[in-house]
Every structure is written in structure tokens, then in C-alpha cells.
Short mmCIF file of C-alpha atoms and ligand atoms in Angstrom, two decimals:
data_model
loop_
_atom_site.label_atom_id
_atom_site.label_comp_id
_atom_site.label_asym_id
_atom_site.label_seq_id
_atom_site.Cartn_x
_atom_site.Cartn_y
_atom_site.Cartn_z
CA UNK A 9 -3.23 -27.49 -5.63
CA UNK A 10 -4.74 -24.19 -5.27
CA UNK A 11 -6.04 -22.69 -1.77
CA UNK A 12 -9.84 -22.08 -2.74
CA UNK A 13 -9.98 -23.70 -6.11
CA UNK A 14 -13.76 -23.51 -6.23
CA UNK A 15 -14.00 -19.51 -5.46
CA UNK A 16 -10.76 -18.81 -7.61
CA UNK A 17 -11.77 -20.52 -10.76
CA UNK A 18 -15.39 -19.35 -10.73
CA UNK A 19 -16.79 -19.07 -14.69
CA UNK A 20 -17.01 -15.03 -15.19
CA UNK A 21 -20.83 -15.10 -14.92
CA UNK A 22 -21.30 -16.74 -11.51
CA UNK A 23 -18.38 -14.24 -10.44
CA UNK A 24 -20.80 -11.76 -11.44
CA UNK A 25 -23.93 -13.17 -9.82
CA UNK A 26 -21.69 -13.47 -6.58
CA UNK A 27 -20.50 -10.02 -6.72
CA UNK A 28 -23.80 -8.45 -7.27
CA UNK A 29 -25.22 -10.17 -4.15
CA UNK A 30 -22.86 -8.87 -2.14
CA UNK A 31 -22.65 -5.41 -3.12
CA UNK A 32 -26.07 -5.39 -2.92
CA UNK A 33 -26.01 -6.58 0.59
CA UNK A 34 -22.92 -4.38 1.32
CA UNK A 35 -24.66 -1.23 -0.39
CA UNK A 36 -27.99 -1.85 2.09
CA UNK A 37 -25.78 -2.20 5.11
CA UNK A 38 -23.29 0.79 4.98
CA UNK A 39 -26.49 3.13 4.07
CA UNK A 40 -27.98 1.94 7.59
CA UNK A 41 -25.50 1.50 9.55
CA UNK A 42 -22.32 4.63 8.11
CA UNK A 43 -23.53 8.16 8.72
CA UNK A 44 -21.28 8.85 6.21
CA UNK A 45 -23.07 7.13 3.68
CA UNK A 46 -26.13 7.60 4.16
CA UNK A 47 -25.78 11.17 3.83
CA UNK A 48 -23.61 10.23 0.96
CA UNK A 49 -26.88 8.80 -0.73
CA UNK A 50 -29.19 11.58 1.10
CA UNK A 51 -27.07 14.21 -0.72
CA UNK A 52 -27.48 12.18 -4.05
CA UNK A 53 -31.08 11.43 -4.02
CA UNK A 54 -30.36 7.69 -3.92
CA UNK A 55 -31.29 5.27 -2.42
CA UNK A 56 -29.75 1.20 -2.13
CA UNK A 57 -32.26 -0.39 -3.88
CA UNK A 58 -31.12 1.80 -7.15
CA UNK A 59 -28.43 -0.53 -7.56
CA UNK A 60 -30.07 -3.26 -9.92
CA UNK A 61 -26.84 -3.79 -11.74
CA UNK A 62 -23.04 -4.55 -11.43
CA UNK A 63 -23.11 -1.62 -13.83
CA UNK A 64 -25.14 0.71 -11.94
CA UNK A 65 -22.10 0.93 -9.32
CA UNK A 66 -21.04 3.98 -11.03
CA UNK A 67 -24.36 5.92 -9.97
CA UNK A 68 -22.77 5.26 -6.24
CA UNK A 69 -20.22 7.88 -4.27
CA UNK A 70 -17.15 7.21 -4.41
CA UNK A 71 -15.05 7.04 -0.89
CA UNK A 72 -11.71 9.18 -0.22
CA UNK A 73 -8.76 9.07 2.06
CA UNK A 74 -9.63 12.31 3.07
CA UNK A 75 -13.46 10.95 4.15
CA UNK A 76 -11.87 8.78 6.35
CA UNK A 77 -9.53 11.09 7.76
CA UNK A 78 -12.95 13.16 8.55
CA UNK A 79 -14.29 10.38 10.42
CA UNK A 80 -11.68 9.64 12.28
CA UNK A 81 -10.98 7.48 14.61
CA UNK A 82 -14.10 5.20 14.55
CA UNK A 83 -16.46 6.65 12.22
CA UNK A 84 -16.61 4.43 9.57
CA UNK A 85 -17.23 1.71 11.96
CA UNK A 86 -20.45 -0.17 10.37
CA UNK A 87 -20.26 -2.34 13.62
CA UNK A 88 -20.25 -1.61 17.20
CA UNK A 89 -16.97 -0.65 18.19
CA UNK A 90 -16.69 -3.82 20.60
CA UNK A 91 -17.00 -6.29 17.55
CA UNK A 92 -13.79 -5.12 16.22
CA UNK A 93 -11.82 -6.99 17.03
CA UNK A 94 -8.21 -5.65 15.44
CA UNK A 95 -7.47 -1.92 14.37
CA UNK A 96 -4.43 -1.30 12.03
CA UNK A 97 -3.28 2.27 10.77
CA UNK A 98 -1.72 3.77 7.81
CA UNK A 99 1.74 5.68 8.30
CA UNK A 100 1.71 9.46 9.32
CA UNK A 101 1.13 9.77 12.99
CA UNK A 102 0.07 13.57 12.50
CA UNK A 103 -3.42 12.71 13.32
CA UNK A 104 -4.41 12.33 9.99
CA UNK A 105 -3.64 8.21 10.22
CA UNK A 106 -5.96 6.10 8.16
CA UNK A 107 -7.45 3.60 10.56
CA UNK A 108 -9.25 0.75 9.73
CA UNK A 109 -11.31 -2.03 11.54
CA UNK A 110 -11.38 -5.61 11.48
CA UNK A 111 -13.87 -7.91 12.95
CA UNK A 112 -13.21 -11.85 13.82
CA UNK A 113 -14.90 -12.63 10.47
CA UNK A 114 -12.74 -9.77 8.67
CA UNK A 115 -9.56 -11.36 10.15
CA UNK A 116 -10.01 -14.84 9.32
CA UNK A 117 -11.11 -13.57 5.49
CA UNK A 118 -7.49 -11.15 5.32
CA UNK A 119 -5.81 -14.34 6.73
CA UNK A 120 -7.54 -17.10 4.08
CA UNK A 121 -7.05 -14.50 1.23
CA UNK A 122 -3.14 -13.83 2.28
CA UNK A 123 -2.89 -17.90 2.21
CA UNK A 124 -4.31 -18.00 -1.45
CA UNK A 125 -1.81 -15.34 -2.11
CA UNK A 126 0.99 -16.99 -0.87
CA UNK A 127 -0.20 -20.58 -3.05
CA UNK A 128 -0.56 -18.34 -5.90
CA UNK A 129 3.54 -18.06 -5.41
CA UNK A 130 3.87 -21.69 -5.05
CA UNK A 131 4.29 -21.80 -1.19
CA UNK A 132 2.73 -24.72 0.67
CA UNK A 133 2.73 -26.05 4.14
CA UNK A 134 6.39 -26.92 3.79
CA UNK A 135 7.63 -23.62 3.50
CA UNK A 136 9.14 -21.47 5.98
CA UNK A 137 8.52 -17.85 5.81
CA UNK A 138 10.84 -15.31 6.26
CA UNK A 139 8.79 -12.28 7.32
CA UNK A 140 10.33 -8.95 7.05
CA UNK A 141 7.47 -7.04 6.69
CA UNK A 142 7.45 -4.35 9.62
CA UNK A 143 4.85 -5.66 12.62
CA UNK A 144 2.66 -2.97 14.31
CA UNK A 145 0.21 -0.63 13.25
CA UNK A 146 1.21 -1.03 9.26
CA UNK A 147 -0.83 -4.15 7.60
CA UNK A 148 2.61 -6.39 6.25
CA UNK A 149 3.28 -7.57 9.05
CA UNK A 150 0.45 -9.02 10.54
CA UNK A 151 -0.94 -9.79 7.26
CA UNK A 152 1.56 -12.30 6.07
CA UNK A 153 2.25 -13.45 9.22
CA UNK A 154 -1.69 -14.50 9.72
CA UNK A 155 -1.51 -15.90 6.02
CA UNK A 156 1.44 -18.12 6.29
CA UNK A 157 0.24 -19.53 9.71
CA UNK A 158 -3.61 -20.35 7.80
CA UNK A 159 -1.61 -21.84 4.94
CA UNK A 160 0.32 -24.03 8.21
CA UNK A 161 3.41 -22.57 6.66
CA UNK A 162 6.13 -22.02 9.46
CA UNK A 163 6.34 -18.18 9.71
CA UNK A 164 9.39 -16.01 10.99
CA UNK A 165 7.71 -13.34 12.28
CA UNK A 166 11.61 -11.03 11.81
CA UNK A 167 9.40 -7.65 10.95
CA UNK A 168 11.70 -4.54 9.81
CA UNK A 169 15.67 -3.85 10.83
CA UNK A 170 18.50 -5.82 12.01
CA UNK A 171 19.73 -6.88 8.50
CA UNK A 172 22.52 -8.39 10.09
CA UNK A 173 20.89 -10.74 12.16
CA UNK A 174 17.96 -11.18 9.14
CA UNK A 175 20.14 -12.53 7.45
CA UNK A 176 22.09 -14.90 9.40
CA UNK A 177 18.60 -16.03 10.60
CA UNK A 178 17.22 -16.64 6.86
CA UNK A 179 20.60 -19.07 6.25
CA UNK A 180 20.56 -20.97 10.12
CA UNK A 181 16.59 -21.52 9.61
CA UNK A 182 16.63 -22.73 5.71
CA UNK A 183 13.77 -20.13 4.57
CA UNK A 184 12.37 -20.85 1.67
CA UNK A 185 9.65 -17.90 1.45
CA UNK A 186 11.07 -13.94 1.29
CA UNK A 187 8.27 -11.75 2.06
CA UNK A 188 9.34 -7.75 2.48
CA UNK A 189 9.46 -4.48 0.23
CA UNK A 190 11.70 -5.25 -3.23
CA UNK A 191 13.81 -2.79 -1.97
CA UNK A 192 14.51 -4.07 1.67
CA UNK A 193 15.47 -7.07 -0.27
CA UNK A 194 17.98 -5.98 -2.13
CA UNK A 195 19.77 -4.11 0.98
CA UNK A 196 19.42 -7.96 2.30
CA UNK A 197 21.64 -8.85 -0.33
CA UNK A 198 23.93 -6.85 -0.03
CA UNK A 199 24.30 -7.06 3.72
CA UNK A 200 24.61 -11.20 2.82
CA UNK A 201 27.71 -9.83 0.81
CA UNK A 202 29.29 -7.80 3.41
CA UNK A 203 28.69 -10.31 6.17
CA UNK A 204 30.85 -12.80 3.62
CA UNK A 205 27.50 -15.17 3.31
CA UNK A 206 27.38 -16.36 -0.03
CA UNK A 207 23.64 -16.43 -1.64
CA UNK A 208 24.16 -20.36 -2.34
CA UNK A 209 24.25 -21.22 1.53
CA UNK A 210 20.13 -19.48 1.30
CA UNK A 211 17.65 -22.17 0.87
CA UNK A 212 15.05 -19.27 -0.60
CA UNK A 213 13.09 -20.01 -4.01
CA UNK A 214 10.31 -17.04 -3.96
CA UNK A 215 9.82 -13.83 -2.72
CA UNK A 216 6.79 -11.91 -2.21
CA UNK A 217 7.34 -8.20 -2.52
CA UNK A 218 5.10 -5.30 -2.11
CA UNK A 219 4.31 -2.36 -0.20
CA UNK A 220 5.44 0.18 -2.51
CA UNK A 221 6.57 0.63 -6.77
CA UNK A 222 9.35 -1.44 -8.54
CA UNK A 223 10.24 -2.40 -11.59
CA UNK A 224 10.32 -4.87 -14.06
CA UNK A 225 14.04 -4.37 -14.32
CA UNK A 226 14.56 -4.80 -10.36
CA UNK A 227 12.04 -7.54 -10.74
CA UNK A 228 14.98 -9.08 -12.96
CA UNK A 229 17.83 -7.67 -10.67
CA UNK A 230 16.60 -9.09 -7.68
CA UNK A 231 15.80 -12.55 -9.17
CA UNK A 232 19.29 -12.79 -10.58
CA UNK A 233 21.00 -11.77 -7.66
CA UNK A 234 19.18 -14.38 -5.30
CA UNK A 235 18.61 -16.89 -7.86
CA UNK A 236 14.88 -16.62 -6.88
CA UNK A 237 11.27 -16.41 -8.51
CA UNK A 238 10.21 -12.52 -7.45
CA UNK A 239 6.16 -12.07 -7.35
CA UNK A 240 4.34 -8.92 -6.89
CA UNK A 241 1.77 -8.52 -4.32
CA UNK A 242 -0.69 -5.71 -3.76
CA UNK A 243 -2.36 -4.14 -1.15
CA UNK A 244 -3.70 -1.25 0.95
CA UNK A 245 -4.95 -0.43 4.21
CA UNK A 246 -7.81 1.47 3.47
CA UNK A 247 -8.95 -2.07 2.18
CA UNK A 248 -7.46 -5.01 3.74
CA UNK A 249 -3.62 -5.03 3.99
CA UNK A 250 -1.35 -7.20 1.74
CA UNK A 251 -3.24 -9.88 -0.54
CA UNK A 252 -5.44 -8.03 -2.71
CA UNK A 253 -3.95 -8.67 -5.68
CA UNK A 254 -1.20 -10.81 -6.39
CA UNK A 255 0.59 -12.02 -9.13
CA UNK A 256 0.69 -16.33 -9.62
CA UNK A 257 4.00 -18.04 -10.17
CA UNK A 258 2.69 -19.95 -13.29
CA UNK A 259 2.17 -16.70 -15.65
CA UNK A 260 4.21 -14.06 -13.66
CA UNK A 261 2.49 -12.05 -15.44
CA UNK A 262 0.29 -9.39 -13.99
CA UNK A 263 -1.79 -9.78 -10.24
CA UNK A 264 -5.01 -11.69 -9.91
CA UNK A 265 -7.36 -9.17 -7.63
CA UNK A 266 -9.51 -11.53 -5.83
CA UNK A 267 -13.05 -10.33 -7.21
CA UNK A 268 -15.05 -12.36 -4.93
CA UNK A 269 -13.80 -9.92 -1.91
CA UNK A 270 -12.74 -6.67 -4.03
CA UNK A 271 -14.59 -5.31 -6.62
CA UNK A 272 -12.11 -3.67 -9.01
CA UNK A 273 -13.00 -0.58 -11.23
CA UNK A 274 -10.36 2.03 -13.81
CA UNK A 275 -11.52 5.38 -13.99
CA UNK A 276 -10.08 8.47 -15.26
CA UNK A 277 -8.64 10.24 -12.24
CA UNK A 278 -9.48 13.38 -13.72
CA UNK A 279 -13.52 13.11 -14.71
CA UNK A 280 -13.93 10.27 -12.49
CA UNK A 281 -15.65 8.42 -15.61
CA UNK A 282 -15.17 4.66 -15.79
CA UNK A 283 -13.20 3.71 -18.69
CA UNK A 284 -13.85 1.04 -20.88
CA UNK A 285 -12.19 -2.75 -19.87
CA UNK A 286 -8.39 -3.12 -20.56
CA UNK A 287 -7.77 0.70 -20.31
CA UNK A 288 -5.22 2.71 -18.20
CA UNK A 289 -6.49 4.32 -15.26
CA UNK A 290 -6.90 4.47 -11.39
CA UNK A 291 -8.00 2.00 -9.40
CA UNK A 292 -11.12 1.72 -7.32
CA UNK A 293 -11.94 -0.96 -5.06
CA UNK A 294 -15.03 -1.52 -3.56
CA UNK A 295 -14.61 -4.58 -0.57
CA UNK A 296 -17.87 -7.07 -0.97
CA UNK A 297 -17.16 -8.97 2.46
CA UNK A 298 -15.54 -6.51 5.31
CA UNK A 299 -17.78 -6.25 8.08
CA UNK A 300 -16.58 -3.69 10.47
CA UNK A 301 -15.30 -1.08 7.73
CA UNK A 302 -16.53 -2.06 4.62
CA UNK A 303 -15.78 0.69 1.33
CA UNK A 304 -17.71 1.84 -1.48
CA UNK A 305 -15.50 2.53 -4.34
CA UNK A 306 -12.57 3.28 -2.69
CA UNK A 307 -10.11 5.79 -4.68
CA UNK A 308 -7.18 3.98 -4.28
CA UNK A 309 -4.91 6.92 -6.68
CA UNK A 310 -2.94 3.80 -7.76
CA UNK A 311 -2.53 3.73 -11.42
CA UNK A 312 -3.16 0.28 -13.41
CA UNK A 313 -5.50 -1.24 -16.17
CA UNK A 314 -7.38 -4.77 -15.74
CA UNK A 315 -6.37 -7.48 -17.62
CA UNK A 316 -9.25 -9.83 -19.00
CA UNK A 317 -7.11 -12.00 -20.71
CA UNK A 318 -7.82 -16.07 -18.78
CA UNK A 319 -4.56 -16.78 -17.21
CA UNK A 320 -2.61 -19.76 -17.88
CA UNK A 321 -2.94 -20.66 -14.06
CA UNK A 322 -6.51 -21.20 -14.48
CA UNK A 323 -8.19 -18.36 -12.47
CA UNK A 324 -10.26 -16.47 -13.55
CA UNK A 325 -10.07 -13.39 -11.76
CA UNK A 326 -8.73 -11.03 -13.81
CA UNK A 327 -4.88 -9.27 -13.19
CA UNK A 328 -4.14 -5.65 -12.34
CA UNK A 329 -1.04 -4.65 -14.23
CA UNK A 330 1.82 -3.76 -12.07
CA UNK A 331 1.31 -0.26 -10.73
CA UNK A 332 3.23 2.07 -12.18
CA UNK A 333 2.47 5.08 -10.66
CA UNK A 334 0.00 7.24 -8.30
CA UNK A 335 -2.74 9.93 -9.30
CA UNK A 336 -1.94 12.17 -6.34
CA UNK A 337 1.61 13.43 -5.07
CA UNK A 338 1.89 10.28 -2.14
CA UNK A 339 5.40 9.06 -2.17
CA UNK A 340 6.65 5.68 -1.10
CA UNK A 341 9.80 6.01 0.93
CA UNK A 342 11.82 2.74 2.53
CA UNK A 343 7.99 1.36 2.40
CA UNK A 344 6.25 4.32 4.41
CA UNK A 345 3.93 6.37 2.80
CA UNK A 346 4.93 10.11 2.90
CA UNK A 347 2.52 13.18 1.40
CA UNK A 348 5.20 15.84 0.56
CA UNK A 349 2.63 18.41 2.57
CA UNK A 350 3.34 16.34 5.73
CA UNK A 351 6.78 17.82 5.31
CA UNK A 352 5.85 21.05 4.15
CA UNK A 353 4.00 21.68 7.80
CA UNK A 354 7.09 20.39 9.78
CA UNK A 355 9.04 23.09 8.06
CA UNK A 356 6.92 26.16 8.39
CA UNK A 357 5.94 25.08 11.99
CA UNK A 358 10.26 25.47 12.29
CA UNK A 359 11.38 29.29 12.59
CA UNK A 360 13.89 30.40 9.96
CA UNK A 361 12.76 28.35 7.37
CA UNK A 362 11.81 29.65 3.59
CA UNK A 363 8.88 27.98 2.07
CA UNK A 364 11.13 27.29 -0.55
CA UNK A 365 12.18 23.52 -0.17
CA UNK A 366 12.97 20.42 -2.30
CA UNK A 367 12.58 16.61 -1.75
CA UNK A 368 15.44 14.51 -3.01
CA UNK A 369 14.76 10.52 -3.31
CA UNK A 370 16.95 8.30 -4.37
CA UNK A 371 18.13 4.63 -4.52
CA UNK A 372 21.29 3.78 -3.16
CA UNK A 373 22.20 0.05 -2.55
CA UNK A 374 18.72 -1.07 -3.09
CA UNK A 375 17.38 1.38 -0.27
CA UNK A 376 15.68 4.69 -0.65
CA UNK A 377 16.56 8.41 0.80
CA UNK A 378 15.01 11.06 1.63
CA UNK A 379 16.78 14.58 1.42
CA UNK A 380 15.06 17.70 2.21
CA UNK A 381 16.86 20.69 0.59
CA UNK A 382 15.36 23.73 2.68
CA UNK A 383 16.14 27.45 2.27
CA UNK A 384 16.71 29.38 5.70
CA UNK A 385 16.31 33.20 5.78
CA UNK A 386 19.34 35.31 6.24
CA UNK A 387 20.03 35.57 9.81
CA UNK A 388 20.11 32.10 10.19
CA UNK A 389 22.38 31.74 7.32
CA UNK A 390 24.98 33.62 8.65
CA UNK A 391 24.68 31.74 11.66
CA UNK A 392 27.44 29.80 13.53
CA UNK A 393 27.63 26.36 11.90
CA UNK A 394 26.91 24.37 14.96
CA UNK A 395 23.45 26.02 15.16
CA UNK A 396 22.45 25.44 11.84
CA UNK A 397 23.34 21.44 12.72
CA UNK A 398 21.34 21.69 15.34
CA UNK A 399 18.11 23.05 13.64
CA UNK A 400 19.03 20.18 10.73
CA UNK A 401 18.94 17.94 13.68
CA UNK A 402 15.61 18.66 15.11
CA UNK A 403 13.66 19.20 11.66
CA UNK A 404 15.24 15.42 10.84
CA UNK A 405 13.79 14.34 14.56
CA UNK A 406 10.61 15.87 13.73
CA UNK A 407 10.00 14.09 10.34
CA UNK A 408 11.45 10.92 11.70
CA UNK A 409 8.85 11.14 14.76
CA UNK A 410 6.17 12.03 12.88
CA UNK A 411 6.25 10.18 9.39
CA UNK A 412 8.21 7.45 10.80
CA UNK A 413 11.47 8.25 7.66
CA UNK A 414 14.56 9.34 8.43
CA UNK A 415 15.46 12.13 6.46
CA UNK A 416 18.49 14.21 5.71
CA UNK A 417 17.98 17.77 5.90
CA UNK A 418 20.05 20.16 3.59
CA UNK A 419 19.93 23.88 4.97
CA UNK A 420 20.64 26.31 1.65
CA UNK A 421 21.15 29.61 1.37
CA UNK A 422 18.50 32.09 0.45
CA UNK A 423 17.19 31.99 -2.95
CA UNK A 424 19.50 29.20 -4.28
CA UNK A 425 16.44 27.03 -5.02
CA UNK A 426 15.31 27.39 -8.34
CA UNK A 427 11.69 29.01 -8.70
CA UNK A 428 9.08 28.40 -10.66
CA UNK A 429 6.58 30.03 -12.87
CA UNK A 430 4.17 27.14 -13.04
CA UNK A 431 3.71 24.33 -10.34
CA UNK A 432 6.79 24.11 -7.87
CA UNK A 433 8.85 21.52 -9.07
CA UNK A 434 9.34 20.39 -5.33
CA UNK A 435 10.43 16.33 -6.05
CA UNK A 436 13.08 15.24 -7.69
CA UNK A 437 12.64 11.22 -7.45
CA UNK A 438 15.41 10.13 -9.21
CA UNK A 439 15.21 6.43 -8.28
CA UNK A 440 13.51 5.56 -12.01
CA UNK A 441 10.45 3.43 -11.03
O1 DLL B 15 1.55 -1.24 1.73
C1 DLL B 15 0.01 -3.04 2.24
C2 DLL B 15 1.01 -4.02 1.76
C3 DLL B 15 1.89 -4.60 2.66
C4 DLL B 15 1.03 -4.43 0.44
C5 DLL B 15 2.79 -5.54 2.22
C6 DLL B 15 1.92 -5.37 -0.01
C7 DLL B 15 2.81 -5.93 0.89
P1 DLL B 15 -0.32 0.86 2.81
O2 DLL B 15 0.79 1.16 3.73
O3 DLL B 15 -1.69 1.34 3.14
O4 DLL B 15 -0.49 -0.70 2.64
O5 DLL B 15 0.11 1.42 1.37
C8 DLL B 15 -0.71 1.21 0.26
O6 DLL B 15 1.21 1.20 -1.20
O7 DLL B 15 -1.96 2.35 -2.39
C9 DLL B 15 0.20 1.61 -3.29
O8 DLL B 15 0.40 2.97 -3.64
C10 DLL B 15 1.43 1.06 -2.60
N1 DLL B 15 1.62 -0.36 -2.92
C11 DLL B 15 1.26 -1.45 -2.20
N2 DLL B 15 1.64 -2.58 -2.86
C12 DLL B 15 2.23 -2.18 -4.02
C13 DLL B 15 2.81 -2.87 -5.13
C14 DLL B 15 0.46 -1.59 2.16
N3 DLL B 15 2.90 -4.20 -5.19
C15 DLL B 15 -0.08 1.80 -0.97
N4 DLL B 15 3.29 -2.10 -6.16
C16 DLL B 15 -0.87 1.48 -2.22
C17 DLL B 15 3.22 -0.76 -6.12
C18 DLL B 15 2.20 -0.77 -4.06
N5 DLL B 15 2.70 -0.07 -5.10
#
């Protein structure tokens, strides 16, 4: 049984007629009612009735993070700001947050989409859903929580931390459904191990993982070790949350982005051309049904292709490959997104510090760290030791306040960080994704 068999199984060309309606609709409404775009179109000499065509959509702007950044809080609002109803934020509490909007209408669609998401993993009402996904401003939570409940799942709502308890909790309570980052799942595991719980007293059969890049090796890892089915879900603020793509349990094989909400285009990051069907490029949503913040291709810097190939499950949307990487610097760490400049400013805003630094991520039982390697000027060098703690101490309070990861900060001598004589090689991500 599938969630919305009608809308998911839709022949390609009524897809199409159904798409071009609403962008049509959605192109009309964000030029009247977003400043933003209608200068947007002002600035273009265009105006909404030049879209005839689903293939005329690459005569329209494009949107950025940074244009929402700009218009922060509110100001992509294309409602009042007392119809919306919900308001969730990306990470980075610098000010520079993404926030997004959600009407009643937008919350019930997130909801009914996150429920076909979770049938698309084989979940039904008899499930019960372990939630791990952090609650609060970030979209996991919320998102599968709402889902599971539509579906008439019974939802944990056990958000981030306490792995302890989590999992104590996931073998008293018989869950059936995992839903957190692959990575938190894996520090599950082994927390299961140290707490002498053996993986055969779990009850689980899926998990739904997301939120940031894996593998299909750790897809493997992780389904051996639990003994599970692992599926990949997609998803991003800027857009919706969790459940705009995600991968069905019958093929495994690649996630279905549900095209009668998202409108999914590849373009080369570097032109901003659209390339042709099947090729390797970055990902740009437009949504087709949010009310209060609805985007016009949306740059999402993810890196995929679309798959056309019909799917053995029998939708027809078509599949995003897994991503496999990002067309700007953004780094996922432990699930929170992290711009490498964010960390830059903390450090020159700190006195003593070189602008001569290094991020360090790795993997280490299944969990990421952060290290930042930072070169202090002389005097502080030579310091006492306890005073060169201390200044470790408040840089790692800083980053942990605001970028919400806790970092360990490396102060190294003067000039022991190798320079350059192209681009700073600044990241060293060693975790292999
Ligand atoms: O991470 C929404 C989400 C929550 C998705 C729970 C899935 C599960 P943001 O915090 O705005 O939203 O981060 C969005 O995370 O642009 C990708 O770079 C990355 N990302 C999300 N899902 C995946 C995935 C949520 N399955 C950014 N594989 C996106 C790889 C992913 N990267």
C-alpha cells in the first residue's frame, strides 16, 4: 500500500501538466506578493506570464542562501506574517540563520509528504518510531515526528543526546523505525555494545538516515551491524525539512524527489546552464505548493544527477542519486551545518590569533570531530601553559555557542602551518565520504 498512490504514480505527462500549473501559479504569486522577486523579474525585464513552458523555467532567477540571509528575518514571507503558523531555522546562530515559514497548509503538506516518505521505507501504522533527530529550530525533528504521527505510526519523540538512555529506550519500547543522522547511528551501536545490550534484544528493521553525506560502504556497515534495511532520505530547510527525496525500500536504489511539491533541476554550478537529463550536477529545487515561503529555483549546492529510469516500486517520480558532495565549502559536522568562514570570524575576533588555521574532521566510532589547528603569534606562544588552555577554552565556547559543534582547538606555534601558493588548503576531511 502506498501513502498517495494516485499523486505518486502519476504517468510522466500529467506530472508535467500538474507541475506547470503550479509553477505557473507559484511564479504569479511570489512576483506580487516577494519584493524580492519582483525586483528579481524588474531587473530581468520579465514578467510571470513569460513562463509558457516547464522549459522556460530556466529564463527565471535563481534564489540563494545568501538572498535569504538579505531578507532576513521575514522577508521572504509571501503571506502575512500572522498566517505562519511555524518558523524553523538553519544552524549558525551568527545572525546569518536561514529561516523559513510554514503556514497550516505548509505543515500539513511537510507532514503528508514525511508520511509517504516513511511508506516508501516500508513503515506503516504498526511501527514505532524511534526519533533521534534533534527537536528545535533544525527541521528533523519536527519533521519526522509530524510524519510518523500522519502515518498513525507511534513516534518517540527522543531528539539528539543521551545515547545511554536512547538506547535502553529503543530495546524496553520494541522500535521498529530508526530515524537519525547515519552517523549518530552508528555511535548508537556502539553505545548498545558498551552498555552489554546485544543488537538481537532490538526489535528495529529500517532506518531512515539523513541530514548530512554517507556512504554506500557505511550504508553496508550500518546494515550489517544492526541487521537492518538503511534508506536515505533528503532534505533541506531552505525547502521543507526532511522528506524531499527519499529512497523506497523495494529498489534501494537512488531517492524518489516528490515532483508534484519540488521541482527538481541539474545545472552546472559553474555557468549555471541546465544540463541535459541523467547528467551530474547541482541541484535546484523550485517548491510548487509552499505558501508562506515558497522558492524559485533554489541553489541547493548539493551535488547529484536525476535518474529517469521507472523504478521497480512503481513511482514515477524520478530518483536523485545519493549526494555525494557540495558545490560550495559548507561542511556537515555531527549533523550541523558549519561554513569554515563562520570559524574564520571567531578566530580573528580572538586576540593573538594568526590567520593561519586548519580544520581537522574526522570519524571516530561512527561520530565526527572537529579540530581547529590555529597559529598564535609569539607572545602568546611563549606564554604560561595555563593561559594558552584558557584561550583554547573560550575559542571552543565560542564555536560551540555560536555554530552549535563542539570543537577542539589546537594552539600551534608560529608558522608551523604549511602555506600555500594557490588556495589555502584550510580542510583536511579525512572521514572519506
Ligand atoms: O538536514 C534536513 C534533514 C533532516 C534531512 C533530517 C534529512 C533528515 P538542513 O539542516 O537545512 O536540513 O541541511 C540541509 O544537509 O543541503 C545537504 O547538504 C545535507 N543533507 C541533507 N540530507 C542529506 C542526505 C536537513 N541524505 C543540507 N545526504 C543539504 C547527503 C544531506 N546530504
Amino acid at each position: 500500500m502506498v501513502f498517495d498512490v494516485q499523486k505518486e504514480t502519476l504517468p510522466r505527462d500529467e506530472l508535467e501538466d500538474l507541475q506547470l500549473k503550479r509553477l505557473k501559479y507559484l511564479v504569479q504569486r511570489i512576483y506580487h506578493n516577494v519584493p524580492f522577486y519582483y525586483q528579481r523579474f524588474k531587473e530581468l525585464g520579465l514578467m510571470p506570464d513569460r513562463l509558457k513552458s516547464l522549459s522556460d523555467l530556466k529564463y527565471l532567477p535563481f534564489t540563494e542562501k545568501q538572498d535569504l540571509r538579505n531578507n532576513y528575518p521575514f522577508g521572504m514571507f509571501a503571506v502575512p506574517r500572522e498566517s505562519v503558523v511555524r518558523v524553523h531555522a538553519s544552524s549558525g546562530t551568527t545572525g546569518k540563520a536561514t529561516v523559513v515559514g510554514y503556514t497550516q497548509r505548509d505543515v500539513e503538506n511537510w507532514a503528508g509528504l514525511m508520511a509517504r516518505s516513511f511508506e516508501a521505507a516500508g513503515a506503516t501504522r504498526a511501527d514505532i518510531v524511534h526519533n533521534a533527530y534533534g527537536y528545535g529550530l533544525f527541521t528533523g525533528g519536527l519533521g519526522a515526528h509530524y510524519g510518523a504521527e500522519a502515518l498513525g505510526a507511534t513516534i518517540l519523540p527522543v531528539s539528539g543526546g543521551a545515547t545511554k538512555r536512547q538506547v535502553m529506550l529503543m530495546r524496553d519500547f520494541g522500535s521498529t523505525v530508526l530515524c537519525c543522522t547515519p552517523s549518530y547511528s552508528l555511535h548508537l551501536y556502539e553505545t548498545a555494545l558498551a552498555s552489554g545490550i546485544s543488537i538481537t534484544d532490538l526489535k528495529l528493521k529500517v532506518g531512515i538516515f539523513g541530514a548530512e553525506p554517507w556512504t554506500e560502504e557505511m550504508r553496508n556497515d550500518i546494515q550489517n551491524k544492526f541487521g537492518i534495511k538503511a534508506l536515505d532520505i533528503y532534505g533541506l530547510s531552505e525547502i521543507m525539512g526532511p522528506g524531499v527525496a527519499m529512497e523506497c525500500i523495494a529498489a534501494q536504489a537512488g531517492l524518489h524527489i516528490w515532483e508534484d511539491h519540488f521541482l527538481p533541476e541539474i545545472i552546472d554550478p559553474e555557468s549555471g546552464e541546465p544540463l541535459p537529463l541523467g547528467e551530474k550536477g547541482e541541484l535546484v529545487v523550485t517548491t510548487l505548493t509552499k505558501e508562506a515561503q515558497p522558492l524559485l529555483r533554489y541553489r541547493t549546492r548539493d551535488i547529484t544527477r536525476l535518474n529517469p529510469v521507472p523504478c521497480i516500486c512503481g513511482r514515477t517520480h524520478y530518483r536523485i542519486e545519493r549526494i555525494t558532495g557540495r558545490s560550495d565549502d559548507m561542511l556537515i559536522i555531527r549533523g550541523v551545518n558549519v561554513f569554515p568562514s563562520q570559524i574564520e570570524s571567531i578566530l580573528m575576533e580572538t586576540e593573538g590569533l594568526s590567520p593561519h588555521y586548519q580544520l581537522l574532521i574526522n570519524r571516530e566510532s561512527g561520530m565526527d570531530t572537529l579540530e581547529v589547528r590555529v597559529e598564535v603569534d609569539e607572545n602568546i606562544f611563549s606564554d604560561e601553559i595555563k593561559h594558552l588552555q584558557r584561550l583554547e577554552k573560550k575559542i571552543q565556547n565560542h564555536i560551540k555557542e555560536f555554530l552549535g559543534v563542539t570543537a577542539k582547538i589546537t594552539m600551534v606555534e608560529p608558522k608551523s602551518i604549511a602555506r600555500s601558493e594557490g588556495k589555502a588548503q584550510r580542510i583536511v576531511d579525512c572521514r572519506k565520504l
